Amino acid sequence: MLSKKIVSLSEYREVRNDDLINGLRSIRKSANLSTDDWKSLKVVAKRISGFVDFNSAKSNISKLDNWKRKLEYQKGILFAEEKVLVKAQEVYKSKPNKTLLYGIIPSRFKEEFKEKVDSFKAKREENVKAINMFNELYKHSLRVVKIQKQFAIEEFNFLYPQYADKFENNDSVVEVKSKYVDLFKQEGYKRDVINEFENDLHKLSTPNVKLSKVLEEWKDVNNSLKILERTKEKRKVEYRDSYKNFDAKKTYDSSIKYTDAREQITTKEERKETLKDVLIEQLKQRYPEISIDTIKEIPSEIQSKVLQLHLNNEQSGKLSKDLETVKERYIKKDKNEIPKTNHQENSFTNNSTSSNSEMMFNSLMNAVKQQERNDYDLEAKRRKKKKPKMLYRDRDIEREM
C-alpha cells in the first residue's frame, strides 16, 4: 500500500519503488532460519569476506569445486602410489631384481621401501585432513546455496507474481529469477516481461535441464578420455626412458604417474558406461513406442545427437525421422567420420566406410519404422474399440447427413 498522497508520476514511482525495496528486505528479515543455517551463513560470509546472496554463494561453490578437483587429483596419485608399493613388495618376494621397475634397489629394498611407505603415510594423512576440512566447509556452503536459492525464489515471486507458479524451480529457472532480482536491486525498476520466461520455455523445462547436464557430462567424459589416452602414452614413454637410463627417483615417480593415468581412464570408462545407460533411459522416455532392445542397437554417439535434437527443440516426435536428421547432418557431412555398431566403439571413427554407415542407419530405421507402424495400428484399434455405439435415431440422422 502507498502510505502517502501522490501528486506526480515521479513521486508515484519513487514511493512504489520504496515499497518494493522494503518488501524485498522483509523477506530476508522475516526468514525462519535455524541455528545450523546461521552457522553456515557465518562460515561462508567469513570465507568470501562479504555479503552472501545467491550469486556469491554459487561463486563460493565454484571455487570450492576447484579445490575439490585438486584434492581428488592428490588422492588419485596416492592411490596409484599405494598400488606401486604393493606391486613392489609382491615382486620383491618372488623376483627381487624386478623391484628396479619401481625405482627401488633390490639390495637396499627394505630400507628404501620403509622410507617410501613412511613418506606415503604422511602424505595420505595430510590429504585426509584436507579432505575432512573441505567436506565440512562444503557442507556449510551447500546449505547456504539452498538458503539463498529460496531467498532468490521468494524475492522474484514478490517482484513478478505473474511468473510465480509458471515454472518448476530447477537450477536454470532459479538462475533466471536471481538475475532479474539483481537487476531490480541494481537499476531500481521492474521489467514488464521476463524474456526468458516468454521465449525459452522449452530450454527451462526440468526434463530438458536434466538432459542438458547429461549431454554436457557425456561430452566431457569423451573429451577427457581422449586427453587421458594421450597422457597415458606420454607417461608410458617417460616411465620407459627413466627405467632405461635408470634413475631411481624418476623411475618411482613415473611409475606412479603412469599407474595414475591408467586408473583415471578406468574410472572415466566406468562413468561412460553409466552414462550410456542414462542415454538409453532418456531415449526410452521420449520414444516409448520403440523397444529398449532397438534403442540399445543405436550407437551411443548417435543417441546423444538424437537427444540433442530434443534439447534444441528440433525433434519430430518420430525416432525414424530424427535418425534421418542425424544421418543427414553428421554422416553425409563427413563420410570419413562414421559410427560403428554397438558391438564396437560407440564413436565416430575413420575405420568404417560410408556404405557400412548407410546400411547401419537403414537397418535401424527399418526396425524403428516397423515399431512406429505397429504402435500406430494398436492405437487405431484401441480407438476403434472405444468408439461409442450410435443409437438407432442417431444412425438415422447420420444417414441423412
GROMACS .gro file of C-alpha atoms in nm:
model
  401
    1MET     CA    1   0.000   0.000   0.000
    2LEU     CA    2   0.117   0.353  -0.077
    3SER     CA    3   0.149   0.536   0.252
    4LYS     CA    4   0.122   0.898   0.139
    5LYS     CA    5  -0.063   1.115  -0.108
    6ILE     CA    6   0.089   1.109  -0.456
    7VAL     CA    7   0.096   1.433  -0.653
    8SER     CA    8   0.309   1.333  -0.955
    9LEU     CA    9   0.407   1.033  -1.162
   10SER     CA   10   0.771   1.057  -1.050
   11GLU     CA   11   0.663   1.056  -0.685
   12TYR     CA   12   0.440   0.756  -0.754
   13ARG     CA   13   0.732   0.566  -0.899
   14GLU     CA   14   0.955   0.661  -0.608
   15VAL     CA   15   0.707   0.551  -0.343
   16ARG     CA   16   0.620   0.234  -0.535
   17ASN     CA   17   0.992   0.156  -0.559
   18ASP     CA   18   1.035   0.210  -0.185
   19ASP     CA   19   0.755  -0.033  -0.115
   20LEU     CA   20   0.915  -0.296  -0.338
   21ILE     CA   21   1.257  -0.248  -0.175
   22ASN     CA   22   1.106  -0.271   0.171
   23GLY     CA   23   0.917  -0.580   0.065
   24LEU     CA   24   1.237  -0.744  -0.053
   25ARG     CA   25   1.412  -0.659   0.272
   26SER     CA   26   1.130  -0.805   0.478
   27ILE     CA   27   1.169  -1.141   0.303
   28ARG     CA   28   1.518  -1.185   0.446
   29LYS     CA   29   1.438  -1.023   0.782
   30SER     CA   30   1.139  -1.246   0.845
   31ALA     CA   31   1.312  -1.567   0.734
   32ASN     CA   32   1.284  -1.851   0.984
   33LEU     CA   33   1.642  -1.979   0.988
   34SER     CA   34   1.775  -2.250   1.215
   35THR     CA   35   2.086  -2.232   1.431
   36ASP     CA   36   2.266  -2.450   1.173
   37ASP     CA   37   2.155  -2.214   0.895
   38TRP     CA   38   2.302  -1.914   1.075
   39LYS     CA   39   2.621  -2.103   1.148
   40SER     CA   40   2.663  -2.192   0.780
   41LEU     CA   41   2.590  -1.833   0.673
   42LYS     CA   42   2.858  -1.703   0.908
   43VAL     CA   43   3.113  -1.957   0.783
   44VAL     CA   44   3.052  -1.864   0.418
   45ALA     CA   45   3.035  -1.488   0.488
   46LYS     CA   46   3.374  -1.511   0.656
   47ARG     CA   47   3.515  -1.713   0.366
   48ILE     CA   48   3.403  -1.470   0.096
   49SER     CA   49   3.454  -1.160   0.314
   50GLY     CA   50   3.130  -1.002   0.205
   51PHE     CA   51   2.752  -1.015   0.173
   52VAL     CA   52   2.607  -1.356   0.096
   53ASP     CA   53   2.345  -1.381  -0.178
   54PHE     CA   54   2.267  -1.643  -0.441
   55ASN     CA   55   2.545  -1.532  -0.677
   56SER     CA   56   2.817  -1.514  -0.412
   57ALA     CA   57   2.704  -1.850  -0.270
   58LYS     CA   58   2.734  -2.009  -0.616
   59SER     CA   59   3.071  -1.844  -0.676
   60ASN     CA   60   3.193  -1.986  -0.346
   61ILE     CA   61   3.084  -2.336  -0.454
   62SER     CA   62   3.264  -2.293  -0.786
   63LYS     CA   63   3.589  -2.206  -0.609
   64LEU     CA   64   3.545  -2.500  -0.375
   65ASP     CA   65   3.495  -2.727  -0.676
   66ASN     CA   66   3.841  -2.624  -0.797
   67TRP     CA   67   3.983  -2.720  -0.458
   68LYS     CA   68   3.787  -3.046  -0.474
   69ARG     CA   69   3.944  -3.137  -0.808
   70LYS     CA   70   4.290  -3.069  -0.665
   71LEU     CA   71   4.221  -3.289  -0.362
   72GLU     CA   72   4.082  -3.565  -0.583
   73TYR     CA   73   4.392  -3.549  -0.802
   74GLN     CA   74   4.614  -3.579  -0.494
   75LYS     CA   75   4.404  -3.869  -0.368
   76GLY     CA   76   4.434  -4.037  -0.708
   77ILE     CA   77   4.813  -4.003  -0.706
   78LEU     CA   78   4.825  -4.151  -0.355
   79PHE     CA   79   4.605  -4.439  -0.466
   80ALA     CA   80   4.844  -4.501  -0.756
   81GLU     CA   81   5.146  -4.481  -0.526
   82GLU     CA   82   4.989  -4.736  -0.293
   83LYS     CA   83   4.939  -4.973  -0.587
   84VAL     CA   84   5.303  -4.929  -0.690
   85LEU     CA   85   5.423  -5.003  -0.336
   86VAL     CA   86   5.206  -5.314  -0.317
   87LYS     CA   87   5.340  -5.437  -0.653
   88ALA     CA   88   5.699  -5.367  -0.548
   89GLN     CA   89   5.651  -5.568  -0.230
   90GLU     CA   90   5.495  -5.859  -0.419
   91VAL     CA   91   5.772  -5.858  -0.679
   92TYR     CA   92   6.043  -5.850  -0.414
   93LYS     CA   93   5.913  -6.175  -0.266
   94SER     CA   94   5.919  -6.362  -0.598
   95LYS     CA   95   6.163  -6.179  -0.828
   96PRO     CA   96   6.373  -5.934  -0.623
   97ASN     CA   97   6.562  -5.791  -0.923
   98LYS     CA   98   6.232  -5.670  -1.072
   99THR     CA   99   6.196  -5.408  -0.798
  100LEU     CA  100   6.408  -5.187  -1.023
  101LEU     CA  101   6.087  -5.140  -1.225
  102TYR     CA  102   5.959  -4.935  -0.933
  103GLY     CA  103   6.277  -4.742  -0.866
  104ILE     CA  104   6.387  -4.950  -0.567
  105ILE     CA  105   6.735  -5.104  -0.550
  106PRO     CA  106   6.698  -5.477  -0.465
  107SER     CA  107   6.998  -5.481  -0.228
  108ARG     CA  108   6.852  -5.188  -0.034
  109PHE     CA  109   6.486  -5.283  -0.072
  110LYS     CA  110   6.387  -5.297   0.296
  111GLU     CA  111   6.538  -4.959   0.385
  112GLU     CA  112   6.411  -4.779   0.072
  113PHE     CA  113   6.071  -4.944   0.089
  114LYS     CA  114   6.025  -4.834   0.450
  115GLU     CA  115   6.123  -4.475   0.362
  116LYS     CA  116   5.872  -4.468   0.079
  117VAL     CA  117   5.595  -4.619   0.293
  118ASP     CA  118   5.658  -4.366   0.573
  119SER     CA  119   5.651  -4.079   0.323
  120PHE     CA  120   5.334  -4.219   0.165
  121LYS     CA  121   5.158  -4.246   0.501
  122ALA     CA  122   5.247  -3.884   0.590
  123LYS     CA  123   5.114  -3.757   0.256
  124ARG     CA  124   4.797  -3.964   0.289
  125GLU     CA  125   4.734  -3.833   0.641
  126GLU     CA  126   4.774  -3.477   0.516
  127ASN     CA  127   4.536  -3.547   0.228
  128VAL     CA  128   4.274  -3.698   0.461
  129LYS     CA  129   4.291  -3.392   0.688
  130ALA     CA  130   4.249  -3.159   0.390
  131ILE     CA  131   3.953  -3.363   0.262
  132ASN     CA  132   3.785  -3.356   0.605
  133MET     CA  133   3.834  -2.979   0.623
  134PHE     CA  134   3.696  -2.943   0.270
  135ASN     CA  135   3.393  -3.163   0.343
  136GLU     CA  136   3.299  -2.954   0.647
  137LEU     CA  137   3.326  -2.630   0.451
  138TYR     CA  138   3.144  -2.778   0.152
  139LYS     CA  139   2.858  -2.890   0.376
  140HIS     CA  140   2.812  -2.534   0.504
  141SER     CA  141   2.842  -2.395   0.152
  142LEU     CA  142   2.577  -2.626   0.009
  143ARG     CA  143   2.341  -2.532   0.292
  144VAL     CA  144   2.397  -2.164   0.214
  145VAL     CA  145   2.326  -2.216  -0.158
  146LYS     CA  146   1.998  -2.381  -0.063
  147ILE     CA  147   1.908  -2.090   0.167
  148GLN     CA  148   1.999  -1.826  -0.092
  149LYS     CA  149   1.816  -2.018  -0.363
  150GLN     CA  150   1.496  -1.996  -0.159
  151PHE     CA  151   1.553  -1.624  -0.098
  152ALA     CA  152   1.600  -1.567  -0.473
  153ILE     CA  153   1.276  -1.752  -0.550
  154GLU     CA  154   1.074  -1.562  -0.289
  155GLU     CA  155   1.219  -1.225  -0.391
  156PHE     CA  156   1.146  -1.288  -0.758
  157ASN     CA  157   0.793  -1.407  -0.685
  158PHE     CA  158   0.735  -1.090  -0.484
  159LEU     CA  159   0.854  -0.870  -0.772
  160TYR     CA  160   0.696  -1.075  -1.052
  161PRO     CA  161   0.397  -1.264  -0.909
  162GLN     CA  162   0.265  -1.331  -1.262
  163TYR     CA  163   0.551  -1.576  -1.312
  164ALA     CA  164   0.550  -1.725  -0.962
  165ASP     CA  165   0.390  -2.059  -1.047
  166LYS     CA  166   0.473  -2.077  -1.416
  167PHE     CA  167   0.785  -2.294  -1.381
  168GLU     CA  168   0.930  -2.564  -1.163
  169ASN     CA  169   1.223  -2.413  -0.975
  170ASN     CA  170   1.508  -2.612  -1.131
  171ASP     CA  171   1.862  -2.473  -1.141
  172SER     CA  172   1.819  -2.290  -1.472
  173VAL     CA  173   1.491  -2.127  -1.368
  174VAL     CA  174   1.640  -2.007  -1.040
  175GLU     CA  175   1.935  -1.863  -1.234
  176VAL     CA  176   1.693  -1.650  -1.435
  177LYS     CA  177   1.496  -1.546  -1.127
  178SER     CA  178   1.810  -1.446  -0.943
  179LYS     CA  179   1.927  -1.246  -1.244
  180TYR     CA  180   1.613  -1.031  -1.251
  181VAL     CA  181   1.611  -0.978  -0.876
  182ASP     CA  182   1.969  -0.849  -0.902
  183LEU     CA  183   1.878  -0.625  -1.195
  184PHE     CA  184   1.598  -0.468  -0.993
  185LYS     CA  185   1.830  -0.410  -0.699
  186GLN     CA  186   2.090  -0.252  -0.928
  187GLU     CA  187   1.862  -0.046  -1.155
  188GLY     CA  188   1.559   0.013  -0.937
  189TYR     CA  189   1.283  -0.085  -1.179
  190LYS     CA  190   1.090  -0.394  -1.283
  191ARG     CA  191   1.069  -0.537  -1.634
  192ASP     CA  192   0.730  -0.562  -1.797
  193VAL     CA  193   0.811  -0.913  -1.914
  194ILE     CA  194   1.084  -1.169  -1.848
  195ASN     CA  195   1.209  -1.263  -2.194
  196GLU     CA  196   1.350  -1.599  -2.087
  197PHE     CA  197   1.015  -1.699  -1.940
  198GLU     CA  198   0.833  -1.594  -2.254
  199ASN     CA  199   1.069  -1.735  -2.517
  200ASP     CA  200   1.276  -2.014  -2.359
  201LEU     CA  201   1.003  -2.236  -2.216
  202HIS     CA  202   1.149  -2.543  -2.383
  203LYS     CA  203   1.503  -2.495  -2.254
  204LEU     CA  204   1.387  -2.419  -1.900
  205SER     CA  205   1.169  -2.728  -1.859
  206THR     CA  206   1.303  -2.959  -1.590
  207PRO     CA  207   1.338  -3.263  -1.821
  208ASN     CA  208   1.550  -3.061  -2.063
  209VAL     CA  209   1.758  -2.902  -1.788
  210LYS     CA  210   1.841  -3.256  -1.672
  211LEU     CA  211   1.906  -3.367  -2.030
  212SER     CA  212   2.140  -3.073  -2.085
  213LYS     CA  213   2.352  -3.182  -1.787
  214VAL     CA  214   2.360  -3.541  -1.911
  215LEU     CA  215   2.476  -3.441  -2.261
  216GLU     CA  216   2.731  -3.199  -2.120
  217GLU     CA  217   2.878  -3.471  -1.899
  218TRP     CA  218   2.873  -3.718  -2.189
  219LYS     CA  219   3.076  -3.475  -2.397
  220ASP     CA  220   3.316  -3.403  -2.109
  221VAL     CA  221   3.376  -3.772  -2.038
  222ASN     CA  222   3.455  -3.848  -2.402
  223ASN     CA  223   3.689  -3.549  -2.429
  224SER     CA  224   3.858  -3.645  -2.102
  225LEU     CA  225   3.918  -3.998  -2.226
  226LYS     CA  226   4.087  -3.868  -2.541
  227ILE     CA  227   4.315  -3.647  -2.331
  228LEU     CA  228   4.385  -3.923  -2.081
  229GLU     CA  229   4.480  -4.170  -2.355
  230ARG     CA  230   4.739  -3.922  -2.481
  231THR     CA  231   4.856  -3.859  -2.125
  232LYS     CA  232   4.889  -4.232  -2.062
  233GLU     CA  233   5.110  -4.276  -2.369
  234LYS     CA  234   5.323  -3.980  -2.263
  235ARG     CA  235   5.361  -4.122  -1.909
  236LYS     CA  236   5.446  -4.461  -2.057
  237VAL     CA  237   5.733  -4.311  -2.260
  238GLU     CA  238   5.861  -4.120  -1.956
  239TYR     CA  239   5.845  -4.435  -1.745
  240ARG     CA  240   6.029  -4.643  -2.003
  241ASP     CA  241   6.301  -4.378  -2.050
  242SER     CA  242   6.359  -4.331  -1.677
  243TYR     CA  243   6.394  -4.708  -1.633
  244LYS     CA  244   6.615  -4.750  -1.941
  245ASN     CA  245   6.850  -4.473  -1.824
  246PHE     CA  246   6.799  -4.585  -1.470
  247ASP     CA  247   6.719  -4.307  -1.230
  248ALA     CA  248   6.565  -4.445  -0.911
  249LYS     CA  249   6.359  -4.139  -0.817
  250LYS     CA  250   6.238  -4.070  -1.171
  251THR     CA  251   6.151  -4.436  -1.222
  252TYR     CA  252   5.950  -4.444  -0.898
  253ASP     CA  253   5.769  -4.115  -0.974
  254SER     CA  254   5.700  -4.200  -1.338
  255SER     CA  255   5.565  -4.545  -1.244
  256ILE     CA  256   5.319  -4.371  -1.013
  257LYS     CA  257   5.212  -4.120  -1.279
  258TYR     CA  258   5.169  -4.394  -1.538
  259THR     CA  259   4.960  -4.600  -1.296
  260ASP     CA  260   4.752  -4.293  -1.213
  261ALA     CA  261   4.676  -4.226  -1.581
  262ARG     CA  262   4.560  -4.585  -1.625
  263GLU     CA  263   4.339  -4.565  -1.314
  264GLN     CA  264   4.184  -4.239  -1.432
  265ILE     CA  265   4.098  -4.399  -1.765
  266THR     CA  266   3.934  -4.691  -1.584
  267THR     CA  267   3.727  -4.451  -1.372
  268LYS     CA  268   3.618  -4.248  -1.676
  269GLU     CA  269   3.532  -4.563  -1.870
  270GLU     CA  270   3.313  -4.679  -1.583
  271ARG     CA  271   3.138  -4.342  -1.577
  272LYS     CA  272   3.093  -4.357  -1.953
  273GLU     CA  273   2.922  -4.695  -1.923
  274THR     CA  274   2.685  -4.548  -1.664
  275LEU     CA  275   2.608  -4.255  -1.893
  276LYS     CA  276   2.532  -4.493  -2.179
  277ASP     CA  277   2.252  -4.636  -1.966
  278VAL     CA  278   2.129  -4.284  -1.893
  279LEU     CA  279   2.119  -4.202  -2.266
  280ILE     CA  280   1.915  -4.516  -2.331
  281GLU     CA  281   1.676  -4.425  -2.050
  282GLN     CA  282   1.636  -4.071  -2.186
  283LEU     CA  283   1.556  -4.203  -2.534
  284LYS     CA  284   1.306  -4.456  -2.400
  285GLN     CA  285   1.122  -4.177  -2.219
  286ARG     CA  286   1.096  -3.977  -2.541
  287TYR     CA  287   1.014  -4.268  -2.773
  288PRO     CA  288   0.806  -4.508  -2.558
  289GLU     CA  289   0.680  -4.696  -2.866
  290ILE     CA  290   1.034  -4.814  -2.951
  291SER     CA  291   1.163  -5.125  -2.777
  292ILE     CA  292   1.458  -5.096  -2.543
  293ASP     CA  293   1.648  -5.357  -2.749
  294THR     CA  294   1.618  -5.144  -3.063
  295ILE     CA  295   1.731  -4.833  -2.877
  296LYS     CA  296   2.034  -5.022  -2.747
  297GLU     CA  297   2.133  -5.105  -3.105
  298ILE     CA  298   2.181  -4.735  -3.176
  299PRO     CA  299   2.545  -4.628  -3.118
  300SER     CA  300   2.576  -4.407  -2.810
  301GLU     CA  301   2.723  -4.121  -3.012
  302ILE     CA  302   2.414  -4.124  -3.235
  303GLN     CA  303   2.188  -4.148  -2.930
  304SER     CA  304   2.345  -3.833  -2.790
  305LYS     CA  305   2.288  -3.648  -3.118
  306VAL     CA  306   1.923  -3.754  -3.133
  307LEU     CA  307   1.881  -3.626  -2.778
  308GLN     CA  308   2.050  -3.301  -2.878
  309LEU     CA  309   1.764  -3.250  -3.124
  310HIS     CA  310   1.526  -3.258  -2.827
  311LEU     CA  311   1.736  -3.007  -2.641
  312ASN     CA  312   1.727  -2.776  -2.945
  313ASN     CA  313   1.353  -2.835  -2.987
  314GLU     CA  314   1.418  -2.980  -3.334
  315GLN     CA  315   1.273  -3.326  -3.273
  316SER     CA  316   0.992  -3.455  -3.493
  317GLY     CA  317   0.829  -3.685  -3.242
  318LYS     CA  318   0.926  -3.989  -3.450
  319LEU     CA  319   1.257  -4.162  -3.391
  320SER     CA  320   1.284  -4.268  -3.756
  321LYS     CA  321   1.266  -3.906  -3.873
  322ASP     CA  322   1.507  -3.790  -3.606
  323LEU     CA  323   1.757  -4.058  -3.704
  324GLU     CA  324   1.726  -3.940  -4.062
  325THR     CA  325   1.804  -3.584  -3.949
  326VAL     CA  326   2.112  -3.703  -3.764
  327LYS     CA  327   2.218  -3.906  -4.066
  328GLU     CA  328   2.188  -3.603  -4.295
  329ARG     CA  329   2.375  -3.373  -4.057
  330TYR     CA  330   2.656  -3.590  -3.933
  331ILE     CA  331   2.705  -3.886  -4.164
  332LYS     CA  332   2.673  -3.730  -4.507
  333LYS     CA  333   2.852  -3.419  -4.387
  334ASP     CA  334   3.177  -3.608  -4.338
  335LYS     CA  335   3.191  -3.956  -4.488
  336ASN     CA  336   3.515  -4.028  -4.308
  337GLU     CA  337   3.352  -3.995  -3.966
  338ILE     CA  338   3.128  -4.295  -3.935
  339PRO     CA  339   2.989  -4.454  -3.616
  340LYS     CA  340   3.043  -4.823  -3.558
  341THR     CA  341   2.768  -5.052  -3.436
  342ASN     CA  342   2.711  -5.100  -3.067
  343HIS     CA  343   2.927  -5.413  -3.077
  344GLN     CA  344   3.221  -5.182  -3.145
  345GLU     CA  345   3.331  -4.847  -3.006
  346ASN     CA  346   3.033  -4.608  -2.997
  347SER     CA  347   3.201  -4.307  -3.154
  348PHE     CA  348   3.281  -4.160  -3.492
  349THR     CA  349   3.581  -4.332  -3.646
  350ASN     CA  350   3.774  -4.336  -3.971
  351ASN     CA  351   3.786  -4.716  -3.983
  352SER     CA  352   3.433  -4.768  -4.117
  353THR     CA  353   3.307  -4.695  -4.463
  354SER     CA  354   3.026  -4.469  -4.576
  355SER     CA  355   2.835  -4.764  -4.719
  356ASN     CA  356   2.854  -4.952  -4.387
  357SER     CA  357   2.717  -4.647  -4.211
  358GLU     CA  358   2.431  -4.616  -4.462
  359MET     CA  359   2.348  -4.983  -4.413
  360MET     CA  360   2.353  -4.947  -4.036
  361PHE     CA  361   2.122  -4.648  -4.043
  362ASN     CA  362   1.887  -4.809  -4.293
  363SER     CA  363   1.866  -5.122  -4.081
  364LEU     CA  364   1.797  -4.922  -3.767
  365MET     CA  365   1.537  -4.702  -3.934
  366ASN     CA  366   1.355  -5.001  -4.082
  367ALA     CA  367   1.328  -5.157  -3.736
  368VAL     CA  368   1.216  -4.828  -3.585
  369LYS     CA  369   0.960  -4.759  -3.858
  370GLN     CA  370   0.809  -5.105  -3.814
  371GLN     CA  371   0.762  -5.041  -3.441
  372GLU     CA  372   0.615  -4.698  -3.509
  373ARG     CA  373   0.366  -4.854  -3.754
  374ASN     CA  374   0.276  -5.123  -3.503
  375ASP     CA  375   0.221  -4.861  -3.237
  376TYR     CA  376   0.002  -4.660  -3.475
  377ASP     CA  377  -0.204  -4.971  -3.566
  378LEU     CA  378  -0.253  -5.061  -3.199
  379GLU     CA  379  -0.363  -4.707  -3.121
  380ALA     CA  380  -0.609  -4.712  -3.411
  381LYS     CA  381  -0.756  -5.043  -3.292
  382ARG     CA  382  -0.782  -4.909  -2.939
  383ARG     CA  383  -0.972  -4.604  -3.058
  384LYS     CA  384  -1.200  -4.815  -3.275
  385LYS     CA  385  -1.292  -5.036  -2.981
  386LYS     CA  386  -1.369  -4.734  -2.769
  387LYS     CA  387  -1.589  -4.573  -3.037
  388PRO     CA  388  -1.941  -4.543  -2.884
  389LYS     CA  389  -2.228  -4.723  -3.050
  390MET     CA  390  -2.484  -4.498  -3.212
  391LEU     CA  391  -2.844  -4.514  -3.106
  392TYR     CA  392  -3.096  -4.604  -3.376
  393ARG     CA  393  -3.213  -4.245  -3.410
  394ASP     CA  394  -2.852  -4.124  -3.419
  395ARG     CA  395  -2.781  -4.362  -3.705
  396ASP     CA  396  -3.088  -4.233  -3.887
  397ILE     CA  397  -2.956  -3.878  -3.852
  398GLU     CA  398  -2.614  -3.996  -3.967
  399ARG     CA  399  -2.768  -4.145  -4.283
  400GLU     CA  400  -2.946  -3.821  -4.360
  401MET     CA  401  -2.626  -3.625  -4.320
   0.00000   0.00000   0.00000
